[in-house]
């Protein structure tokens, strides 16, 4: 078998066998197959596509190209959640303690990543002393006792995907659904979960701009998960406006704590209940989605979700007082409002632009080396469909730099579109695929 033969085969639209895909992935990871041949293969896949079996084989071979986490010391069914990313997405901070409060084990490996705000780990590091550098023993012990632990990505997870993603990025071959789906799922499968719930976002602030694309990606990922023997479901959710009201690390942590107390924004609570219900059913802690939802609502009412969050933060070195009194967390130097200049209804919030404004303020990373400012960001006081009067507060900006603050104010003003006509509110949950 040669790589040349495999490229010719795919160019003609034929199906690659399992052996051929493993040969290609192993050879590329070890440096035996050069970038130019792999680029040709990726482009051939862009034009010819892959069958579900090919996609599954690509995913598993990438998952097995490095460490595959062995979570067998953790009792029960391990359920993981993955979001394709969006603006103001603090879902994991609320969801993980809620399901953990019901005994669902969440053993998470998280990266920091690039983006308009930090990732889950950066947000959790808002708490003084919190660390994800915990030993395997502590990780397992915490999951068995509290049902939740988050470790930094120390293991060499799916190195084939890392190398291939970097190649796709510079050869115009990122936007092929089977390649995206196998890339995401290879990392999830290597992380050792028995069941996976996917939050696929769609809209201006998401990777998938159209509902059609989001459905196609979700369908591919669900099909890979099932073929790989994992219970998998995908929820498609709206990202045509930020999730909740807060964008920015500490601001999002505070909103997550409010939500754990049942006082959070309704869209965030609704998304968490929908994703959580699937996780609870997968973990066999409830028989139906309705029953799971009721149990999850109860964790907000009886304080058990917040209690679990507190235990989890403290078990990883964080300061308990800051969880119970989030007003103790540091604040930005300048907190200023953006006012509405005309009466009407909010018909659009340019979501990607809101993400870029958070990045401008210093809330995210442009390169892997960038330092994040945890205190900066925005609170959106008005959301899509809201009625507004002249002078109302549209948003509040938290900044540490006067020049950036002024630029952010102008850009937030421009990111809000106000119309005279009443605007119908959009559905948050667009579809569920199982
Ligand atoms: N995110 C990934 O992890 N992989 C892709 O291919 C695209 C987005």
mmCIF file of C-alpha atoms in Angstrom, residues 203-401:
data_model
loop_
_atom_site.group_PDB
_atom_site.id
_atom_site.type_symbol
_atom_site.label_atom_id
_atom_site.label_comp_id
_atom_site.label_asym_id
_atom_site.label_seq_id
_atom_site.Cartn_x
_atom_site.Cartn_y
_atom_site.Cartn_z
ATOM 1 C CA UNK A 203 -25.721 31.606 14.202
ATOM 2 C CA UNK A 204 -23.525 34.667 13.828
ATOM 3 C CA UNK A 205 -21.448 33.949 16.959
ATOM 4 C CA UNK A 206 -20.901 30.263 16.127
ATOM 5 C CA UNK A 207 -18.540 28.205 13.992
ATOM 6 C CA UNK A 208 -21.592 26.918 12.062
ATOM 7 C CA UNK A 209 -23.354 30.006 10.748
ATOM 8 C CA UNK A 210 -26.441 28.264 9.294
ATOM 9 C CA UNK A 211 -28.896 25.820 10.857
ATOM 10 C CA UNK A 212 -28.441 23.518 7.866
ATOM 11 C CA UNK A 213 -24.665 23.254 8.482
ATOM 12 C CA UNK A 214 -25.148 22.831 12.233
ATOM 13 C CA UNK A 215 -27.580 19.943 11.616
ATOM 14 C CA UNK A 216 -25.197 18.276 9.198
ATOM 15 C CA UNK A 217 -22.292 18.514 11.661
ATOM 16 C CA UNK A 218 -24.467 17.327 14.564
ATOM 17 C CA UNK A 219 -25.724 14.359 12.540
ATOM 18 C CA UNK A 220 -22.182 13.341 11.573
ATOM 19 C CA UNK A 221 -20.965 13.530 15.176
ATOM 20 C CA UNK A 222 -23.931 11.567 16.550
ATOM 21 C CA UNK A 223 -23.396 8.910 13.909
ATOM 22 C CA UNK A 224 -19.646 8.633 14.735
ATOM 23 C CA UNK A 225 -20.370 8.440 18.476
ATOM 24 C CA UNK A 226 -22.874 5.640 17.988
ATOM 25 C CA UNK A 227 -20.636 3.697 15.603
ATOM 26 C CA UNK A 228 -17.874 4.021 18.226
ATOM 27 C CA UNK A 229 -20.200 2.503 20.856
ATOM 28 C CA UNK A 230 -20.845 5.716 22.829
ATOM 29 C CA UNK A 231 -24.338 6.948 23.707
ATOM 30 C CA UNK A 232 -24.443 10.276 21.854
ATOM 31 C CA UNK A 233 -26.944 13.109 21.421
ATOM 32 C CA UNK A 234 -26.643 16.593 19.960
ATOM 33 C CA UNK A 235 -28.625 19.692 20.897
ATOM 34 C CA UNK A 236 -28.563 22.502 18.347
ATOM 35 C CA UNK A 237 -28.801 25.859 20.101
ATOM 36 C CA UNK A 238 -29.038 29.495 19.069
ATOM 37 C CA UNK A 239 -25.886 31.616 18.859
ATOM 38 C CA UNK A 240 -27.420 34.585 17.054
ATOM 39 C CA UNK A 241 -27.017 36.362 20.360
ATOM 40 C CA UNK A 242 -24.656 35.723 23.298
ATOM 41 C CA UNK A 243 -25.802 33.120 25.822
ATOM 42 C CA UNK A 244 -27.014 34.742 29.048
ATOM 43 C CA UNK A 245 -25.983 38.334 29.707
ATOM 44 C CA UNK A 246 -22.325 38.112 30.707
ATOM 45 C CA UNK A 247 -19.331 37.897 28.350
ATOM 46 C CA UNK A 248 -15.920 37.835 30.074
ATOM 47 C CA UNK A 249 -14.357 35.470 32.577
ATOM 48 C CA UNK A 250 -15.188 36.688 36.104
ATOM 49 C CA UNK A 251 -18.455 38.194 34.852
ATOM 50 C CA UNK A 252 -19.413 34.759 33.491
ATOM 51 C CA UNK A 253 -18.407 33.019 36.726
ATOM 52 C CA UNK A 254 -20.694 35.360 38.667
ATOM 53 C CA UNK A 255 -23.536 34.671 36.238
ATOM 54 C CA UNK A 256 -22.927 30.927 36.577
ATOM 55 C CA UNK A 257 -23.195 31.203 40.384
ATOM 56 C CA UNK A 258 -26.425 33.216 40.035
ATOM 57 C CA UNK A 259 -27.775 30.479 37.762
ATOM 58 C CA UNK A 260 -26.801 27.771 40.268
ATOM 59 C CA UNK A 261 -28.931 29.707 42.770
ATOM 60 C CA UNK A 262 -31.890 29.749 40.371
ATOM 61 C CA UNK A 263 -31.410 33.498 39.710
ATOM 62 C CA UNK A 264 -29.665 33.311 36.340
ATOM 63 C CA UNK A 265 -30.768 34.300 32.845
ATOM 64 C CA UNK A 266 -33.567 32.086 31.552
ATOM 65 C CA UNK A 267 -31.848 31.173 28.266
ATOM 66 C CA UNK A 268 -28.791 29.831 30.073
ATOM 67 C CA UNK A 269 -30.964 27.891 32.529
ATOM 68 C CA UNK A 270 -33.046 26.434 29.686
ATOM 69 C CA UNK A 271 -29.968 25.264 27.753
ATOM 70 C CA UNK A 272 -28.439 23.709 30.850
ATOM 71 C CA UNK A 273 -31.674 21.864 31.672
ATOM 72 C CA UNK A 274 -31.937 20.524 28.106
ATOM 73 C CA UNK A 275 -28.321 19.334 27.904
ATOM 74 C CA UNK A 276 -28.379 18.088 31.494
ATOM 75 C CA UNK A 277 -31.559 16.031 31.007
ATOM 76 C CA UNK A 278 -29.831 14.039 28.249
ATOM 77 C CA UNK A 279 -26.744 13.525 30.431
ATOM 78 C CA UNK A 280 -28.825 12.319 33.385
ATOM 79 C CA UNK A 281 -30.768 9.850 31.211
ATOM 80 C CA UNK A 282 -27.537 8.569 29.594
ATOM 81 C CA UNK A 283 -26.103 8.025 33.087
ATOM 82 C CA UNK A 284 -29.269 6.082 34.000
ATOM 83 C CA UNK A 285 -30.134 8.438 36.866
ATOM 84 C CA UNK A 286 -33.614 9.048 35.419
ATOM 85 C CA UNK A 287 -35.879 7.058 33.128
ATOM 86 C CA UNK A 288 -37.181 9.904 30.977
ATOM 87 C CA UNK A 289 -36.059 13.380 29.928
ATOM 88 C CA UNK A 290 -38.983 14.958 31.823
ATOM 89 C CA UNK A 291 -38.057 13.152 35.022
ATOM 90 C CA UNK A 292 -34.390 14.161 34.573
ATOM 91 C CA UNK A 293 -35.389 17.793 34.034
ATOM 92 C CA UNK A 294 -37.456 17.844 37.214
ATOM 93 C CA UNK A 295 -34.570 16.399 39.198
ATOM 94 C CA UNK A 296 -32.204 18.995 37.747
ATOM 95 C CA UNK A 297 -34.595 21.835 38.593
ATOM 96 C CA UNK A 298 -34.661 20.504 42.121
ATOM 97 C CA UNK A 299 -30.828 20.815 42.405
ATOM 98 C CA UNK A 300 -31.228 24.558 41.798
ATOM 99 C CA UNK A 301 -34.052 24.908 44.310
ATOM 100 C CA UNK A 302 -32.567 22.849 47.150
ATOM 101 C CA UNK A 303 -29.057 24.309 46.852
ATOM 102 C CA UNK A 304 -27.375 20.980 46.024
ATOM 103 C CA UNK A 305 -26.011 22.224 42.668
ATOM 104 C CA UNK A 306 -24.309 25.218 44.307
ATOM 105 C CA UNK A 307 -23.091 23.025 47.172
ATOM 106 C CA UNK A 308 -21.514 20.603 44.647
ATOM 107 C CA UNK A 309 -19.900 23.518 42.793
ATOM 108 C CA UNK A 310 -18.440 24.802 46.078
ATOM 109 C CA UNK A 311 -17.088 21.357 47.030
ATOM 110 C CA UNK A 312 -15.544 20.956 43.568
ATOM 111 C CA UNK A 313 -13.841 24.386 43.633
ATOM 112 C CA UNK A 314 -12.512 23.799 47.165
ATOM 113 C CA UNK A 315 -11.306 20.248 46.305
ATOM 114 C CA UNK A 316 -9.166 21.799 43.562
ATOM 115 C CA UNK A 317 -7.654 24.471 45.824
ATOM 116 C CA UNK A 318 -10.144 27.310 45.260
ATOM 117 C CA UNK A 319 -11.389 29.807 47.820
ATOM 118 C CA UNK A 320 -14.769 28.886 49.330
ATOM 119 C CA UNK A 321 -15.590 32.467 50.367
ATOM 120 C CA UNK A 322 -15.374 33.638 46.741
ATOM 121 C CA UNK A 323 -17.934 31.015 45.677
ATOM 122 C CA UNK A 324 -20.354 31.997 48.434
ATOM 123 C CA UNK A 325 -19.684 35.726 48.012
ATOM 124 C CA UNK A 326 -18.687 36.251 44.351
ATOM 125 C CA UNK A 327 -18.660 40.020 44.979
ATOM 126 C CA UNK A 328 -15.223 39.331 46.552
ATOM 127 C CA UNK A 329 -13.806 38.491 43.096
ATOM 128 C CA UNK A 330 -11.695 41.275 41.542
ATOM 129 C CA UNK A 331 -13.336 43.949 39.396
ATOM 130 C CA UNK A 332 -12.197 46.041 36.440
ATOM 131 C CA UNK A 333 -11.151 49.676 37.007
ATOM 132 C CA UNK A 334 -13.784 51.205 34.706
ATOM 133 C CA UNK A 335 -17.436 50.096 34.609
ATOM 134 C CA UNK A 336 -19.452 52.177 32.159
ATOM 135 C CA UNK A 337 -22.853 51.941 30.517
ATOM 136 C CA UNK A 338 -23.838 52.147 26.861
ATOM 137 C CA UNK A 339 -27.209 53.853 26.411
ATOM 138 C CA UNK A 340 -29.833 53.299 23.786
ATOM 139 C CA UNK A 341 -30.190 56.191 21.330
ATOM 140 C CA UNK A 342 -33.661 55.355 19.997
ATOM 141 C CA UNK A 343 -36.840 53.656 21.218
ATOM 142 C CA UNK A 344 -37.983 50.388 19.635
ATOM 143 C CA UNK A 345 -37.097 46.701 19.794
ATOM 144 C CA UNK A 346 -33.747 44.920 19.685
ATOM 145 C CA UNK A 347 -33.881 43.117 16.337
ATOM 146 C CA UNK A 348 -30.266 41.930 16.229
ATOM 147 C CA UNK A 349 -27.082 41.810 18.307
ATOM 148 C CA UNK A 350 -23.985 41.214 16.190
ATOM 149 C CA UNK A 351 -22.720 38.324 18.230
ATOM 150 C CA UNK A 352 -19.315 37.716 16.675
ATOM 151 C CA UNK A 353 -18.630 41.445 17.082
ATOM 152 C CA UNK A 354 -19.528 41.231 20.806
ATOM 153 C CA UNK A 355 -16.962 38.419 21.062
ATOM 154 C CA UNK A 356 -14.362 40.570 19.300
ATOM 155 C CA UNK A 357 -15.083 43.465 21.682
ATOM 156 C CA UNK A 358 -14.440 41.158 24.653
ATOM 157 C CA UNK A 359 -11.151 40.182 23.010
ATOM 158 C CA UNK A 360 -10.277 43.864 22.465
ATOM 159 C CA UNK A 361 -10.830 44.532 26.185
ATOM 160 C CA UNK A 362 -8.366 41.727 26.982
ATOM 161 C CA UNK A 363 -10.854 38.999 27.972
ATOM 162 C CA UNK A 364 -9.571 36.382 25.515
ATOM 163 C CA UNK A 365 -6.435 35.078 23.871
ATOM 164 C CA UNK A 366 -5.281 36.010 20.399
ATOM 165 C CA UNK A 367 -2.278 33.685 20.563
ATOM 166 C CA UNK A 368 -1.537 30.745 22.864
ATOM 167 C CA UNK A 369 0.936 32.947 24.769
ATOM 168 C CA UNK A 370 -1.483 35.862 25.413
ATOM 169 C CA UNK A 371 -2.330 36.723 29.022
ATOM 170 C CA UNK A 372 -6.050 36.961 29.822
ATOM 171 C CA UNK A 373 -7.508 39.790 31.907
ATOM 172 C CA UNK A 374 -10.126 37.937 33.964
ATOM 173 C CA UNK A 375 -11.930 41.082 35.134
ATOM 174 C CA UNK A 376 -12.936 42.657 31.797
ATOM 175 C CA UNK A 377 -15.933 42.033 29.546
ATOM 176 C CA UNK A 378 -19.525 43.091 28.994
ATOM 177 C CA UNK A 379 -22.933 42.639 30.528
ATOM 178 C CA UNK A 380 -25.715 42.768 27.946
ATOM 179 C CA UNK A 381 -28.626 44.416 29.706
ATOM 180 C CA UNK A 382 -30.874 44.058 26.632
ATOM 181 C CA UNK A 383 -31.334 40.961 24.506
ATOM 182 C CA UNK A 384 -32.996 40.069 21.197
ATOM 183 C CA UNK A 385 -36.704 41.003 21.098
ATOM 184 C CA UNK A 386 -36.557 43.296 24.164
ATOM 185 C CA UNK A 387 -38.443 46.606 24.022
ATOM 186 C CA UNK A 388 -36.164 49.599 24.610
ATOM 187 C CA UNK A 389 -36.674 53.294 25.343
ATOM 188 C CA UNK A 390 -34.257 56.097 24.556
ATOM 189 C CA UNK A 391 -31.658 56.292 27.359
ATOM 190 C CA UNK A 392 -32.072 52.651 28.494
ATOM 191 C CA UNK A 393 -28.885 50.784 29.331
ATOM 192 C CA UNK A 394 -28.082 48.432 26.437
ATOM 193 C CA UNK A 395 -24.887 47.065 27.946
ATOM 194 C CA UNK A 396 -22.302 47.659 30.662
ATOM 195 C CA UNK A 397 -18.614 47.524 29.820
ATOM 196 C CA UNK A 398 -15.931 46.425 32.275
ATOM 197 C CA UNK A 399 -12.490 47.636 31.197
ATOM 198 C CA UNK A 400 -9.041 48.363 32.553
ATOM 199 C CA UNK A 401 -7.888 50.642 29.742
#
